Amino acid sequence: MDVTIIIDSLPSLLKATLMTILLAAISIIIALVLGFFAAIVRILKVRILNGIATAYVSIIRGTPLLVQIFVIYYGLPQIGISLDPISSGVVALSLNAGAYLSESFRAAILAVDNGQMEASLSMGMTYSQALRRIILPQSLRIAIPTLSNTFIVLIKDTSLVSVITVTELLQMSSLIIAKTFEPLTIYLLAAAIYWILITFFTTILDKLEVRTSKYLVR
Amino acid sequence: MSIIQVNNLRKSFGTNEVLKGIDLTITKSEVVVIMGPSGSGKSTLLRCLNFLEEPTEGVIRIGEFQVVTGGKANSKRKKEIRELRKRTGFVFQSFNLFPHKTAIENVMEGPIIIHGTKVEEARILAKALLTKVGLGDRCDYYPAQLSGGQQQRVAIARSLALNPMVMLYDEPTSALDPELVKEVLQVIKDLAREGMTMIIVTHEMSFAKDVADRVIFMDKGVIVEQGTSEEIFLKPKEERTRQFLSIVK
Ligand SMILES: Nc1ncnc2c1ncn2[C@@H]1O[C@H](COP(=O)(O)OP(=O)(O)O)[C@@H](O)[C@H]1O
Ligand SMILES: [Mg+2]
């Protein structure tokens, strides 16, 4: 193992890490919005949208992410929708995480004791006031552990879009290995970077969970 | 002038008819205690009065707010139901305080959201109400940090904050340890003395003797008999009432 190889390849790897972070960050934001609306639409049983959301969640959860990426990147151009690799990656990752988040949100909303909704309604609140002011703040806390899990999976899954030539961390590692022939060193380095990223995010989310749970402490 | 008027109230869950035509008139400042065996429909009756359950049939009027039962769930009707709920406080057996809000925030929530009261005004009102139920020093505690009796008193303050015409209590002390029952009943007694109109489902006989202007005995979805606490407790006319009282005593 050669230390100079690490030093030489680190700048490129870190640059590619930025791409990984960017992919994950944009996708998680879209996924949060998507997942939230899919959950609400299903809980309120909004006509038509409920069916669409249910089918969406079922299809995404029932198919491999890699296949979803291929359909979006290689398949959609056939019907006139051509997306560049990065956009394809973001769309695939957002749709994928959105489906899982919608399940987390839905479970978390349903987990809030029914008495909370009844107490709110009995005061004369509208359903949406009760949802916003009373139910959702409590669901958020319940959802954090599974949200956290989806975030971790999403960061890892960004590596899959390397197959459609997005130069994120894993793709860059492979490019460097093609030149240096040092797979062990470089892949271990990439693994270390993933680990640091994920540990960083889980720590933040754990802190958030502790903070939002302070009202439960006796 | 009656403040609550219920005519031929019926409620079925599927084929199970739980309320079989209840007629009830309650006048201002009257305190009514409802008793009866488990499953007789007491909770369902109270919940129908607040439209937490949708009655199958009948008419409910509270103050000047009359909601026709069995109507379509359109926005006009939803608004009527909300108006009715704003004027009836409901106290649950399980308190149902908002756990993510402090005691004072629980009490402020209604005035702010329902009445559009300014936050500072709501805080003053809430502080006064918490003091009234003996919890002026617990304003900033979360429900999880309070005893069951304290939580139920906060819940009563939360209902009072909307300045209701009538308070409905569904077994307010049944979830409490025996030593905490008294403090909650005391708050309800104080309200009775101030002239609050109340319907209370409870099995606390001595409390009923103290505060009830009228005791109603329900069984199997009907009002079996009603009268003053003396009439019901000391010389019940109906066999079912006698049986029930012999068990409760
Ligand atoms: N949401 C519901 N769905 C179906 N049945 C119900 C529901 N709520 C109450 N019941 C039934 O109605 C009857 C009366 O219940 P309830 O009003 O809670 O009685 P009580 O408060 O007097 O014990 C019971 O047989 C109960 O099983
Ligand atoms: Mg009951």
Coordinates of C-alpha atoms and ligand atoms in Angstrom, one line a residue:
Chain A
M1 CA 0.0 0.0 0.0
D2 CA 1.4 3.3 -1.1
V3 CA 0.6 6.5 0.8
T4 CA 1.3 8.6 -2.2
I5 CA -1.5 6.9 -4.0
I6 CA -3.9 8.0 -1.2
I7 CA -2.6 11.5 -1.3
D8 CA -2.8 11.7 -5.0
S9 CA -6.3 10.3 -5.4
L10 CA -7.8 12.1 -2.4
P11 CA -8.6 15.4 -4.1
S12 CA -10.5 13.6 -7.0
L13 CA -12.3 11.4 -4.5
L14 CA -13.4 14.3 -2.3
K15 CA -14.6 16.2 -5.4
A16 CA -16.7 13.1 -6.3
T17 CA -17.9 13.0 -2.7
L18 CA -19.4 16.4 -3.3
M19 CA -21.4 14.9 -6.2
T20 CA -22.5 12.1 -3.9
I21 CA -23.6 14.6 -1.2
L22 CA -25.4 16.7 -3.9
L23 CA -27.3 13.7 -5.3
A24 CA -28.3 12.6 -1.8
A25 CA -29.3 16.1 -0.6
I26 CA -31.4 17.0 -3.6
S27 CA -33.0 13.6 -3.7
I28 CA -33.8 13.6 0.0
I29 CA -35.5 17.0 -0.2
I30 CA -37.7 16.0 -3.1
A31 CA -38.3 12.6 -1.5
L32 CA -39.4 14.3 1.8
V33 CA -42.0 16.4 -0.1
L34 CA -43.1 13.5 -2.2
G35 CA -43.3 11.1 0.7
F36 CA -45.2 13.6 2.8
F37 CA -47.9 14.3 0.2
A38 CA -48.2 10.6 -0.7
A39 CA -48.8 9.8 3.0
I40 CA -51.3 12.6 3.5
V41 CA -53.2 11.7 0.4
R42 CA -53.4 8.1 1.5
I43 CA -54.5 9.0 5.1
L44 CA -57.1 11.4 4.0
K45 CA -58.2 8.9 1.2
V46 CA -58.3 11.7 -1.3
R47 CA -60.1 10.4 -4.4
I48 CA -58.0 9.2 -7.3
L49 CA -54.7 10.5 -5.7
N50 CA -55.0 7.9 -3.0
G51 CA -55.0 5.2 -5.7
I52 CA -52.1 6.8 -7.5
A53 CA -50.1 7.1 -4.3
T54 CA -50.8 3.5 -3.3
A55 CA -49.7 2.2 -6.7
Y56 CA -46.6 4.4 -6.7
V57 CA -45.5 3.1 -3.3
S58 CA -46.2 -0.5 -4.2
I59 CA -44.4 -0.4 -7.5
I60 CA -41.3 1.4 -6.1
R61 CA -41.0 -0.9 -3.1
G62 CA -41.6 -4.0 -5.3
T63 CA -38.8 -3.4 -7.8
P64 CA -35.1 -3.0 -7.5
L65 CA -33.6 0.5 -7.6
L66 CA -31.2 -0.5 -10.3
V67 CA -34.1 -1.5 -12.6
Q68 CA -35.8 1.9 -11.8
I69 CA -32.6 3.7 -12.7
F70 CA -32.4 1.8 -16.0
V71 CA -36.0 2.5 -16.9
I72 CA -35.6 6.2 -16.3
Y73 CA -32.2 6.6 -18.0
Y74 CA -32.4 4.0 -20.9
G75 CA -36.1 3.4 -21.1
L76 CA -37.7 6.9 -21.0
P77 CA -35.8 8.3 -24.1
Q78 CA -37.8 5.8 -26.2
I79 CA -41.0 7.8 -25.4
G80 CA -39.2 11.1 -25.9
I81 CA -38.1 11.8 -22.3
S82 CA -34.3 12.1 -22.3
L83 CA -32.7 13.0 -19.0
D84 CA -29.0 13.5 -18.5
P85 CA -27.3 11.0 -16.1
I86 CA -27.4 13.3 -13.0
S87 CA -31.1 14.2 -13.5
S88 CA -32.0 10.5 -14.1
G89 CA -30.1 9.7 -10.9
V90 CA -31.9 12.3 -8.9
V91 CA -35.3 11.3 -10.3
A92 CA -34.7 7.6 -9.5
L93 CA -33.4 8.2 -6.0
S94 CA -36.1 10.7 -5.1
L95 CA -38.9 8.5 -6.3
N96 CA -37.4 5.5 -4.5
A97 CA -36.8 7.3 -1.1
G98 CA -40.1 9.1 -1.5
A99 CA -42.0 5.8 -1.5
Y100 CA -40.2 4.6 1.7
L101 CA -40.7 7.9 3.4
S102 CA -44.4 7.9 2.6
E103 CA -44.7 4.6 4.4
S104 CA -42.7 6.0 7.4
F105 CA -44.8 9.1 7.6
R106 CA -48.1 7.2 7.2
A107 CA -47.2 4.8 10.0
A108 CA -46.0 7.7 12.2
I109 CA -49.2 9.6 11.7
L110 CA -51.3 6.5 12.4
A111 CA -49.2 5.8 15.5
V112 CA -50.4 9.0 17.2
D113 CA -53.1 8.0 19.7
N114 CA -56.6 8.6 18.3
G115 CA -57.5 10.6 21.5
Q116 CA -55.3 13.4 20.2
M117 CA -57.4 13.9 17.2
E118 CA -60.6 13.6 19.2
A119 CA -59.4 16.1 21.8
S120 CA -58.5 18.5 19.0
L121 CA -61.8 18.1 17.1
S122 CA -63.8 18.3 20.4
M123 CA -62.4 21.8 20.8
G124 CA -63.8 22.8 17.5
M125 CA -60.6 22.5 15.4
T126 CA -60.9 21.6 11.8
Y127 CA -59.3 18.3 10.7
S128 CA -56.4 20.1 9.0
Q129 CA -55.8 22.3 12.1
A130 CA -55.6 19.2 14.2
L131 CA -53.3 17.5 11.8
R132 CA -50.9 20.5 11.5
R133 CA -50.8 21.6 15.2
I134 CA -51.3 18.4 17.1
I135 CA -50.8 15.2 15.1
L136 CA -47.9 16.0 12.7
P137 CA -45.5 17.4 15.4
Q138 CA -45.9 14.2 17.3
S139 CA -45.6 12.0 14.2
L140 CA -42.3 13.7 13.2
R141 CA -40.7 12.5 16.4
I142 CA -42.1 9.0 15.9
A143 CA -40.9 9.0 12.3
I144 CA -37.3 10.2 12.9
P145 CA -35.7 6.7 13.5
T146 CA -37.2 5.4 10.2
L147 CA -36.4 8.7 8.4
S148 CA -32.9 8.3 9.6
N149 CA -32.8 4.8 8.2
T150 CA -34.0 6.0 4.8
F151 CA -31.4 8.7 4.7
I152 CA -28.7 6.2 5.3
V153 CA -30.0 3.9 2.6
L154 CA -30.3 6.9 0.2
I155 CA -26.6 7.9 0.8
K156 CA -25.5 4.3 0.0
D157 CA -27.8 4.0 -3.0
T158 CA -26.2 7.0 -4.7
S159 CA -23.4 4.6 -5.5
L160 CA -25.9 2.8 -7.8
V161 CA -26.1 5.7 -10.2
S162 CA -22.4 5.1 -11.0
V163 CA -23.8 2.6 -13.6
I164 CA -25.2 5.4 -15.6
T165 CA -21.8 7.3 -15.7
V166 CA -22.5 9.8 -13.0
T167 CA -19.1 10.6 -11.5
E168 CA -19.9 10.2 -7.9
L169 CA -17.7 8.6 -5.3
L170 CA -17.9 5.0 -6.5
Q171 CA -17.6 5.9 -10.2
M172 CA -14.6 8.1 -9.4
S173 CA -13.0 5.3 -7.4
S174 CA -13.3 2.9 -10.3
L175 CA -11.8 5.5 -12.7
I176 CA -8.8 5.9 -10.4
I177 CA -8.4 2.2 -10.0
A178 CA -8.3 1.9 -13.8
K179 CA -5.2 4.0 -13.8
T180 CA -3.5 3.0 -10.5
F181 CA -4.4 -0.7 -10.2
E182 CA -4.9 -0.3 -6.5
P183 CA -8.4 -1.6 -5.9
L184 CA -8.0 -2.4 -2.2
T185 CA -6.6 1.0 -1.2
I186 CA -9.0 3.0 -3.2
Y187 CA -12.2 1.1 -2.4
L188 CA -11.3 1.1 1.3
L189 CA -10.8 4.8 1.0
A190 CA -14.2 5.2 -0.7
A191 CA -15.7 3.0 2.0
A192 CA -14.2 5.2 4.7
I193 CA -15.6 8.3 3.1
Y194 CA -19.1 6.7 3.0
W195 CA -18.8 5.7 6.6
I196 CA -17.8 9.2 7.7
L197 CA -20.7 10.7 5.7
I198 CA -23.3 8.4 7.1
T199 CA -22.0 8.6 10.7
F200 CA -22.2 12.4 10.4
F201 CA -25.8 12.3 9.4
T202 CA -26.9 9.7 11.9
T203 CA -25.4 11.7 14.7
I204 CA -27.3 14.8 13.6
L205 CA -30.6 12.9 13.4
D206 CA -30.0 11.2 16.7
K207 CA -29.5 14.6 18.3
L208 CA -32.7 15.8 16.6
E209 CA -34.6 12.8 18.0
V210 CA -33.4 13.5 21.5
R211 CA -34.4 17.2 21.2
T212 CA -37.9 16.5 19.8
S213 CA -38.4 13.9 22.6
K214 CA -37.6 16.1 25.5
Y215 CA -41.3 16.5 26.3
L216 CA -41.5 12.7 27.0
V217 CA -38.9 12.9 29.8
R218 CA -40.4 12.7 33.2
Chain B
M1 CA -84.9 27.9 29.0
S2 CA -83.2 24.6 28.4
I3 CA -79.6 24.7 27.4
I4 CA -79.5 21.2 26.0
Q5 CA -82.3 19.5 24.2
V6 CA -82.1 16.0 22.8
N7 CA -84.9 14.3 21.1
N8 CA -85.1 10.7 20.0
L9 CA -81.4 10.3 19.8
R10 CA -80.4 7.0 18.2
K11 CA -77.0 5.5 17.4
S12 CA -76.1 2.2 15.8
F13 CA -72.8 0.7 15.2
G14 CA -73.6 -1.6 12.3
T15 CA -76.6 -3.6 13.4
N16 CA -75.9 -3.0 17.1
E17 CA -78.2 -0.2 18.3
V18 CA -76.4 1.4 21.2
L19 CA -78.7 4.4 21.9
K20 CA -82.4 3.6 21.5
G21 CA -84.1 6.9 21.4
I22 CA -82.8 9.1 24.2
D23 CA -84.8 12.2 25.2
L24 CA -83.0 14.7 27.4
T25 CA -83.5 18.2 28.5
I26 CA -81.0 20.1 30.6
T27 CA -81.4 23.5 32.0
K28 CA -78.8 26.1 32.6
S29 CA -76.5 25.5 35.6
E30 CA -77.9 22.0 36.1
V31 CA -75.5 19.3 37.0
V32 CA -76.5 15.9 35.7
V33 CA -74.7 12.6 36.7
I34 CA -75.2 9.7 34.4
M35 CA -74.6 6.2 35.8
G36 CA -75.1 2.7 34.4
P37 CA -73.4 -0.6 33.7
S38 CA -70.5 -0.8 31.3
G39 CA -71.6 -0.9 27.7
S40 CA -75.0 0.8 28.4
G41 CA -74.2 3.6 26.0
K42 CA -73.1 6.4 28.4
S43 CA -69.9 7.3 26.5
T44 CA -71.7 7.1 23.2
L45 CA -74.4 9.5 24.4
L46 CA -71.8 12.1 25.5
R47 CA -69.8 11.6 22.3
C48 CA -72.9 12.1 20.2
L49 CA -73.6 15.4 22.0
N50 CA -70.2 16.5 20.8
F51 CA -70.5 14.8 17.4
L52 CA -67.4 12.7 18.1
E53 CA -69.9 10.0 17.1
E54 CA -72.3 10.8 14.3
P55 CA -75.8 10.0 15.6
T56 CA -77.9 7.8 13.4
E57 CA -81.1 9.7 14.1
G58 CA -82.5 12.5 16.3
V59 CA -82.1 16.1 17.1
I60 CA -79.5 17.8 19.2
R61 CA -79.7 21.4 20.3
I62 CA -77.1 23.0 22.5
G63 CA -77.8 26.7 23.2
E64 CA -79.0 28.1 20.0
F65 CA -76.9 25.6 18.0
Q66 CA -79.0 22.9 16.5
V67 CA -77.4 20.3 14.3
V68 CA -79.6 17.9 12.3
T69 CA -78.3 14.4 12.7
G70 CA -77.8 12.0 9.8
G71 CA -77.1 14.9 7.4
K72 CA -74.6 15.1 4.6
A73 CA -71.0 15.8 5.5
N74 CA -70.9 19.0 3.5
S75 CA -68.8 22.0 4.6
K76 CA -71.8 23.9 6.0
R77 CA -72.7 21.1 8.3
K78 CA -69.1 20.6 9.3
K79 CA -69.0 24.2 10.3
E80 CA -72.2 23.8 12.3
I81 CA -70.7 20.9 14.1
R82 CA -67.5 22.9 14.9
E83 CA -69.6 25.8 16.2
L84 CA -71.4 23.3 18.5
R85 CA -68.1 21.8 19.7
K86 CA -66.6 25.2 20.5
R87 CA -69.4 25.7 23.0
T88 CA -69.1 22.3 24.7
G89 CA -66.1 21.2 26.7
F90 CA -65.3 17.5 26.6
V91 CA -63.2 15.9 29.3
F92 CA -61.9 12.4 28.5
Q93 CA -61.2 9.5 30.8
S94 CA -57.7 9.4 29.4
F95 CA -57.1 13.2 29.6
N96 CA -55.8 13.4 26.0
L97 CA -53.5 16.3 26.8
F98 CA -51.2 17.3 23.9
P99 CA -47.9 15.7 25.1
H100 CA -45.7 18.0 23.0
K101 CA -47.1 21.1 24.7
T102 CA -46.6 22.3 28.2
A103 CA -49.6 22.7 30.5
I104 CA -50.0 26.3 29.7
E105 CA -49.6 25.8 26.0
N106 CA -52.3 23.1 26.2
V107 CA -54.7 25.6 27.7
M108 CA -53.7 28.4 25.3
E109 CA -54.2 26.3 22.2
G110 CA -58.0 26.6 22.0
P111 CA -58.2 30.4 22.5
I112 CA -55.4 31.0 20.0
I113 CA -56.6 28.5 17.3
I114 CA -60.3 28.6 17.8
H115 CA -61.0 32.2 19.0
G116 CA -58.0 33.9 17.4
T117 CA -56.9 35.3 20.8
K118 CA -53.5 37.0 20.8
V119 CA -50.8 34.9 22.3
E120 CA -50.1 37.2 25.3
E121 CA -53.8 37.4 26.1
A122 CA -54.2 33.6 25.8
R123 CA -51.2 33.2 28.2
I124 CA -52.9 35.4 30.8
L125 CA -56.2 33.6 30.5
A126 CA -54.4 30.2 30.6
K127 CA -52.4 31.1 33.7
A128 CA -55.6 32.2 35.5
L129 CA -57.4 29.0 34.6
L130 CA -54.4 26.8 35.7
T131 CA -54.3 28.8 39.0
K132 CA -58.1 28.2 39.3
V133 CA -57.6 24.4 39.1
G134 CA -54.7 24.6 41.5
L135 CA -51.9 24.3 39.0
G136 CA -50.6 27.9 38.8
D137 CA -47.1 26.6 39.7
R138 CA -47.1 23.8 37.0
C139 CA -47.6 26.0 33.9
D140 CA -44.3 25.0 32.2
Y141 CA -44.5 21.3 32.9
Y142 CA -45.1 18.8 30.1
P143 CA -48.0 16.4 30.7
A144 CA -45.5 13.5 31.2
Q145 CA -44.2 15.4 34.1
L146 CA -47.6 15.7 35.8
S147 CA -49.6 13.1 37.9
G148 CA -52.8 11.8 36.4
G149 CA -54.9 14.1 38.7
Q150 CA -52.9 17.1 37.6
Q151 CA -53.2 16.1 33.9
Q152 CA -57.0 15.8 34.3
R153 CA -57.1 19.2 35.9
V154 CA -55.1 20.7 33.0
A155 CA -57.6 19.1 30.7
I156 CA -60.5 20.7 32.5
A157 CA -58.7 24.1 32.3
R158 CA -58.1 23.5 28.6
S159 CA -61.9 23.0 28.0
L160 CA -62.8 26.0 30.2
A161 CA -60.5 28.2 28.1
L162 CA -63.0 28.1 25.3
N163 CA -65.6 29.5 27.7
P164 CA -68.1 26.6 27.0
M165 CA -71.8 26.7 27.7
V166 CA -71.7 23.1 29.0
M167 CA -69.0 20.7 30.1
L168 CA -69.2 17.0 29.3
Y169 CA -67.1 14.5 31.4
D170 CA -66.7 10.9 30.5
E171 CA -65.6 9.1 33.6
P172 CA -63.0 11.8 34.4
T173 CA -61.6 9.9 37.4
S174 CA -61.7 6.3 36.2
A175 CA -58.1 6.3 35.0
L176 CA -56.8 7.8 38.3
D177 CA -55.2 6.2 41.3
P178 CA -57.7 6.5 44.2
E179 CA -55.7 9.2 46.1
L180 CA -55.9 11.5 43.0
V181 CA -59.6 11.2 42.5
K182 CA -60.5 13.8 45.1
E183 CA -58.5 16.7 43.6
V184 CA -60.3 16.3 40.3
L185 CA -63.7 16.0 41.8
Q186 CA -63.1 19.1 43.9
V187 CA -62.4 21.1 40.7
I188 CA -65.7 19.8 39.2
K189 CA -67.5 20.7 42.5
D190 CA -66.2 24.2 42.4
L191 CA -67.4 24.6 38.8
A192 CA -70.8 23.3 39.9
R193 CA -71.0 26.0 42.6
E194 CA -70.2 28.6 40.1
G195 CA -73.2 27.6 38.0
M196 CA -71.5 25.7 35.2
T197 CA -73.9 23.4 33.3
M198 CA -72.4 19.9 33.4
I199 CA -73.1 16.3 32.4
I200 CA -70.9 13.9 34.2
V201 CA -70.6 10.1 33.6
T202 CA -69.1 8.7 36.8
H203 CA -69.5 5.9 39.3
E204 CA -68.5 8.1 42.3
M205 CA -71.7 7.9 44.3
S206 CA -70.8 10.3 47.2
F207 CA -69.7 12.9 44.6
A208 CA -73.0 12.4 42.8
K209 CA -74.9 13.0 46.1
D210 CA -72.9 16.2 46.7
V211 CA -73.2 17.9 43.3
A212 CA -75.9 16.2 41.2
D213 CA -79.2 18.1 40.7
R214 CA -80.3 15.0 38.8
V215 CA -79.0 11.4 38.5
I216 CA -79.8 9.5 35.3
F217 CA -79.6 5.7 35.3
M218 CA -79.0 4.2 31.8
D219 CA -79.0 0.6 30.7
K220 CA -78.9 -1.0 27.3
G221 CA -79.2 2.2 25.4
V222 CA -82.2 3.7 27.2
I223 CA -82.7 6.0 30.2
V224 CA -84.2 3.6 32.8
E225 CA -85.0 6.2 35.4
Q226 CA -84.0 9.6 36.6
G227 CA -84.4 11.8 39.6
T228 CA -82.6 13.5 42.5
S229 CA -79.7 11.5 43.9
E230 CA -81.9 10.6 46.9
E231 CA -84.6 9.3 44.7
I232 CA -82.2 7.2 42.7
F233 CA -79.9 6.0 45.4
L234 CA -82.3 5.6 48.3
K235 CA -85.5 4.5 46.7
P236 CA -85.0 3.4 43.1
K237 CA -88.2 2.4 41.4
E238 CA -86.7 0.0 38.8
E239 CA -85.2 -3.4 39.5
R240 CA -82.3 -2.8 37.1
T241 CA -81.3 0.3 39.0
R242 CA -81.4 -1.6 42.3
Q243 CA -79.3 -4.3 40.9
F244 CA -76.7 -1.9 39.6
L245 CA -76.5 0.1 42.8
S246 CA -76.0 -3.0 44.9
I247 CA -73.0 -3.8 42.8
V248 CA -71.5 -0.3 42.8
K249 CA -71.9 0.1 46.6
Ligands
LIG1 N1 -66.8 2.8 17.8 C1 -67.5 1.8 18.1 N2 -67.8 0.8 17.2 C2 -68.6 -0.2 17.5 N3 -69.2 -0.4 18.6 C3 -69.0 0.5 19.6 C4 -68.2 1.7 19.4 N4 -68.2 2.4 20.5 C5 -69.0 1.8 21.4 N5 -69.5 0.7 20.8 C6 -70.4 -0.3 21.5 O1 -71.5 0.5 22.0 C7 -71.9 0.0 23.3 C8 -71.9 1.1 24.3 O2 -70.6 1.5 24.5 P1 -70.3 2.8 25.4 O3 -71.1 3.9 25.0 O4 -68.8 2.9 25.4 O5 -70.8 2.3 26.8 P2 -70.5 2.8 28.3 O6 -69.7 4.1 28.2 O7 -71.8 3.0 29.0 O8 -69.6 1.7 28.9 C9 -71.0 -1.2 23.6 O9 -71.6 -2.4 23.3 C10 -69.8 -0.9 22.7 O10 -69.2 -2.2 22.3
MG2 MG -67.8 4.6 28.8

